[in-house]
Tab-separated table of C-alpha atoms in Angstrom:
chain	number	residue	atom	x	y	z
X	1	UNK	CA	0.000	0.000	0.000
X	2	UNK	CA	1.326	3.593	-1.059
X	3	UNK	CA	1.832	5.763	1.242
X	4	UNK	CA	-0.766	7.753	0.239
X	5	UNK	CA	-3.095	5.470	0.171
X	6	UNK	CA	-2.783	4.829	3.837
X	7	UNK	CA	-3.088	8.487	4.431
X	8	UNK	CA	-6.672	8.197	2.225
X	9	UNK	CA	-7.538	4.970	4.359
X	10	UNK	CA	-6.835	7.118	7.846
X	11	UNK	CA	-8.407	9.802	6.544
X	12	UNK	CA	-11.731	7.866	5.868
X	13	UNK	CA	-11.493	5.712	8.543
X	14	UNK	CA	-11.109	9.340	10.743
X	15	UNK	CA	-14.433	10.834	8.934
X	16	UNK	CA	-16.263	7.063	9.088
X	17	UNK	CA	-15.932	7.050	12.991
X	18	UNK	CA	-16.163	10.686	13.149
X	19	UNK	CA	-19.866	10.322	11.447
X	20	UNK	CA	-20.705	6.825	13.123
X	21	UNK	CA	-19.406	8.191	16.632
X	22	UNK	CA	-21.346	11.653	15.998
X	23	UNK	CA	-24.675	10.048	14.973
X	24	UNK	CA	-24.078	7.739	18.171
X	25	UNK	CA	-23.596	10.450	20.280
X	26	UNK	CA	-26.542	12.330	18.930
X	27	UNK	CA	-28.387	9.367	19.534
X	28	UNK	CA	-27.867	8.867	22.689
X	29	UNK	CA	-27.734	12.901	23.325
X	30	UNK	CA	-31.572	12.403	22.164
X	31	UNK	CA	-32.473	9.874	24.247
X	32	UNK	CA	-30.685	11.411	27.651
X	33	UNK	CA	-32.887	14.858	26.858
X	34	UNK	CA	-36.298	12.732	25.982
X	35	UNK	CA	-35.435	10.603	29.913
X	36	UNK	CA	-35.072	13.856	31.412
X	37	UNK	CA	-38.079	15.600	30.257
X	38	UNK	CA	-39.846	12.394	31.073
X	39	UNK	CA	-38.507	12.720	34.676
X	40	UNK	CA	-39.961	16.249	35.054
X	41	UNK	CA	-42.904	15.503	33.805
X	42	UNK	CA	-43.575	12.475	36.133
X	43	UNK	CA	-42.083	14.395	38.688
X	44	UNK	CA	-44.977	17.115	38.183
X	45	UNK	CA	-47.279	14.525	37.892
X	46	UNK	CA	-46.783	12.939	41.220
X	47	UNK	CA	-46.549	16.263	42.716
X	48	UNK	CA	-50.326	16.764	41.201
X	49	UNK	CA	-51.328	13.263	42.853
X	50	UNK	CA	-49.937	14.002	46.151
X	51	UNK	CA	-51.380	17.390	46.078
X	52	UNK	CA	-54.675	16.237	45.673
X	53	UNK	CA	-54.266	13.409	47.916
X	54	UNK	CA	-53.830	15.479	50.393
X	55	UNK	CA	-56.971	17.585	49.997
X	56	UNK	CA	-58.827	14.965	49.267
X	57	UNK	CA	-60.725	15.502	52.847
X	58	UNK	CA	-61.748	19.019	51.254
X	59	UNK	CA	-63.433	17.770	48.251
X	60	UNK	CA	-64.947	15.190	50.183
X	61	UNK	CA	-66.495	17.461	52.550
X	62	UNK	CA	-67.365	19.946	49.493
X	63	UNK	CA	-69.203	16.687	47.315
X	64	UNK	CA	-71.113	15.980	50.147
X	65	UNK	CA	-72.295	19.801	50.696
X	66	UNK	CA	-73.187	19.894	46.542
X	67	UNK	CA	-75.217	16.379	47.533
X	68	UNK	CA	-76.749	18.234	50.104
X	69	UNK	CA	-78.071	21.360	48.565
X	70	UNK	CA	-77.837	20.814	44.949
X	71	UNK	CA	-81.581	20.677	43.639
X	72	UNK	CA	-82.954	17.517	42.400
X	73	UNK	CA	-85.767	16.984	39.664
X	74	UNK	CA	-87.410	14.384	37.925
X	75	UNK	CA	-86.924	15.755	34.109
X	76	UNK	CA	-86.284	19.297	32.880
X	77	UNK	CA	-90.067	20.242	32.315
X	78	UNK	CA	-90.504	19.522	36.792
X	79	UNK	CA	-87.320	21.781	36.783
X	80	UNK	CA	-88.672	24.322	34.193
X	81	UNK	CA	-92.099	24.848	36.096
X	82	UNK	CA	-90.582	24.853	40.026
X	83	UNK	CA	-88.028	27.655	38.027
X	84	UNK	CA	-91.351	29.701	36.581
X	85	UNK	CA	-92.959	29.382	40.557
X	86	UNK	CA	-90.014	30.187	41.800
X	87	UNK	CA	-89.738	33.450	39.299
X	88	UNK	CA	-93.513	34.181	39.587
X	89	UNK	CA	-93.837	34.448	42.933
X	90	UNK	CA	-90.787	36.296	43.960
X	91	UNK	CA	-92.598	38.734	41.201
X	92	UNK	CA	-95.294	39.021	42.735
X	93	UNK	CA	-93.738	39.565	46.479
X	94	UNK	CA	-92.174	42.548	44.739
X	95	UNK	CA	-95.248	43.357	42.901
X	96	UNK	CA	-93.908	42.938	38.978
X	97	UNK	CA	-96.177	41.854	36.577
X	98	UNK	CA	-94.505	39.708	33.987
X	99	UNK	CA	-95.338	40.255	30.195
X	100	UNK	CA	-93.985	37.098	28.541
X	101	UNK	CA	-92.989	33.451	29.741
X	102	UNK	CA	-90.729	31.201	27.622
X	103	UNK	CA	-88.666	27.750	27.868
X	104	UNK	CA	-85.938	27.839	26.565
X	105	UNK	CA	-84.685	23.814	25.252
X	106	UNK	CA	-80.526	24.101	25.649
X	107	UNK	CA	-78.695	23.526	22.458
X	108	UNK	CA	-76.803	20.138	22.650
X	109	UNK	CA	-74.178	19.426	19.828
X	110	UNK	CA	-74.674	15.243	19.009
X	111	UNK	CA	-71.685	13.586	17.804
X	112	UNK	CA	-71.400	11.023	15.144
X	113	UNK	CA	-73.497	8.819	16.414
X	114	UNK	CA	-76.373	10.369	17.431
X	115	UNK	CA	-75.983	11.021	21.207
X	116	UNK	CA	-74.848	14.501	22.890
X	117	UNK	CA	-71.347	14.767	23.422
X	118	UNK	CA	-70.001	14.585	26.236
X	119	UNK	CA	-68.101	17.837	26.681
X	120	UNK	CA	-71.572	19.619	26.329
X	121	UNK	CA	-72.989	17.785	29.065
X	122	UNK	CA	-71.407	18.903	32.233
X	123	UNK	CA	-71.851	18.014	35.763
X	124	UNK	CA	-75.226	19.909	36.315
X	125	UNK	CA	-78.482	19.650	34.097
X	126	UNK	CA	-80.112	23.201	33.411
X	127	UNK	CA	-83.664	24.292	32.877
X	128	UNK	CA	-84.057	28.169	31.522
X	129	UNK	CA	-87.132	30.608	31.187
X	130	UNK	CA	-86.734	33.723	29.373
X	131	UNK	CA	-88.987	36.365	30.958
X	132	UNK	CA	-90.084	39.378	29.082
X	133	UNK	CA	-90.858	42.484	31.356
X	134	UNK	CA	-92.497	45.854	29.777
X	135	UNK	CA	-92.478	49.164	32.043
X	136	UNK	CA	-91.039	48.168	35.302
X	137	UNK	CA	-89.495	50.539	37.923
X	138	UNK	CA	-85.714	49.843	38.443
X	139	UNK	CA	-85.222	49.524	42.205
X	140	UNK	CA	-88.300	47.044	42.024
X	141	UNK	CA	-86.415	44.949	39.180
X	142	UNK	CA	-83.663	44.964	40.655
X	143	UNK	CA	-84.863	43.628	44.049
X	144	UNK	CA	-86.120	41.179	42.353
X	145	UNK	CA	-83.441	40.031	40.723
X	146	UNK	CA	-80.910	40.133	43.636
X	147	UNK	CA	-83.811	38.088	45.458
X	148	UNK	CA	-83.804	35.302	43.147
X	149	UNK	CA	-80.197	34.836	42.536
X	150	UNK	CA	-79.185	33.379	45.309
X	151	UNK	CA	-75.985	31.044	45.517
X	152	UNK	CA	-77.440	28.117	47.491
X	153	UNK	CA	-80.514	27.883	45.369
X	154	UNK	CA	-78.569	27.108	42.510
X	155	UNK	CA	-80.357	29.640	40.588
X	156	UNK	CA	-78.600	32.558	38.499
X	157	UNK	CA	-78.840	35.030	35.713
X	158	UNK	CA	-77.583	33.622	32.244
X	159	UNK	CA	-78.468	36.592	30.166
X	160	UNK	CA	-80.135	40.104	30.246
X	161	UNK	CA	-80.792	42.868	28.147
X	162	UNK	CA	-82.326	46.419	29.765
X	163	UNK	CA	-83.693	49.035	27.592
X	164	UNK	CA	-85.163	52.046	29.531
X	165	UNK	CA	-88.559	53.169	28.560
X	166	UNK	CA	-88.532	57.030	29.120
X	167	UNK	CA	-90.365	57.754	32.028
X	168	UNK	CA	-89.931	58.198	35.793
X	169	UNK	CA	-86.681	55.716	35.778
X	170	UNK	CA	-88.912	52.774	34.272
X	171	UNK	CA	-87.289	49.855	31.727
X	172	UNK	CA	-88.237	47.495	29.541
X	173	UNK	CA	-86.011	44.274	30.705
X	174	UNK	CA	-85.672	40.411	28.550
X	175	UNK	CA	-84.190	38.049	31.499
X	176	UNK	CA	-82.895	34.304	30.995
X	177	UNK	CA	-83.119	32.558	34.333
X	178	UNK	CA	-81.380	29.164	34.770
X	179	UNK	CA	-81.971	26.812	37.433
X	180	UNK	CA	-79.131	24.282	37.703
X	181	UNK	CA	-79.717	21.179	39.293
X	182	UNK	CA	-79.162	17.351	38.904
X	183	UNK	CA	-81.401	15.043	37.263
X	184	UNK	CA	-82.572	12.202	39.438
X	185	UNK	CA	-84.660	9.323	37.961
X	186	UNK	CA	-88.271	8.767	39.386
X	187	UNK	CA	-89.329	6.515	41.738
X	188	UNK	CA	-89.998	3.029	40.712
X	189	UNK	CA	-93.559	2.025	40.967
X	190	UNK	CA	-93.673	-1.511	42.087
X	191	UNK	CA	-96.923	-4.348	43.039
X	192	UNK	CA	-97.124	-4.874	46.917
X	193	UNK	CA	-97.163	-8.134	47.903
């Protein structure tokens, strides 16, 4: 072998373990980085566990208060109509009279095949009732609506629009009221022996 030759040889043999040794080292490079996140991340996730391990003893206590007080109907239409009573009455404590009444049926989105999704579902059912009011004074709507939205009746305000009317501070008021609450299923009805 010339003496060149053997200079060509080292020189490839340099550049072959050169490219073999970089693309190892690369490799493993790779893999050491892709371990390490890894390691954070399951070190996060533990963190997460442990966290709510230990207020586990909160939720607990704050399950069984939503088991407690949460409101419990039938179907939507037993919700809808205890929701209009509700509305109604408080109206007439506060002496409104209330132009028009309407149910509103929530929108679900069905998937593929055929059912609602479950993203749209959510931990409470709703029932809403848009109420139309014409001529109202303001401190008497208002009263009214602080009165019925009231935290532990589940019960809020999901959408308002106030025009006023012109005269002596009155308005002309849409409201959507939603009762949330948790659909139970009705009592079997059974033959007693």
């Amino acid at each position: 072998m010339k003496k060149s030759e053997k200079v060509l040889l080292g020189v490839f043999a340099f550049l072959f373990l050169a490219i073999i040794g970089g693309g190892g080292f690369m490799y493993a490079f790779n893999n050491y980085t892709s371990i390490r996140e890894e390691n954070d991340t399951l070190r996060d996730r533990l963190a997460d566990m442990n966290l709510a391990i230990s207020q586990g003893a909160d939720w607990a206590d704050k399950y069984g208060w939503l088991e407690e007080h949460c409101p419990n109907f039938t179907s939507r239409q037993e919700a809808s109509a205890k929701l209009l009573e509700v509305i109604t009455a408080e109206a007439e404590k506060k002496g409104i009279s209330i132009g028009g009444k309407e149910f509103i049926e929530a929108a679900r989105v069905l998937g593929p095949d055929g059912l609602p999704l479950e993203e749209n579902l959510g931990y409470f059912d709703k029932a809403t009732v848009k109420i139309t009011l014409a001529g109202i004074q303001e401190q008497a709507f208002f009263g009214w609506l602080h009165a019925l939205q009231q935290p532990q009746s589940f019960l809020g305000i999901t959408r308002m629009q106030i025009n006023p009317s012109g005269t002596n501070k009155t308005i002309n008021a849409e409201v959507e009221f939603t009762q949330f609450y948790r659909e139970k299923s009705a009592p079997k009805v059974s033959k007693a022996n």
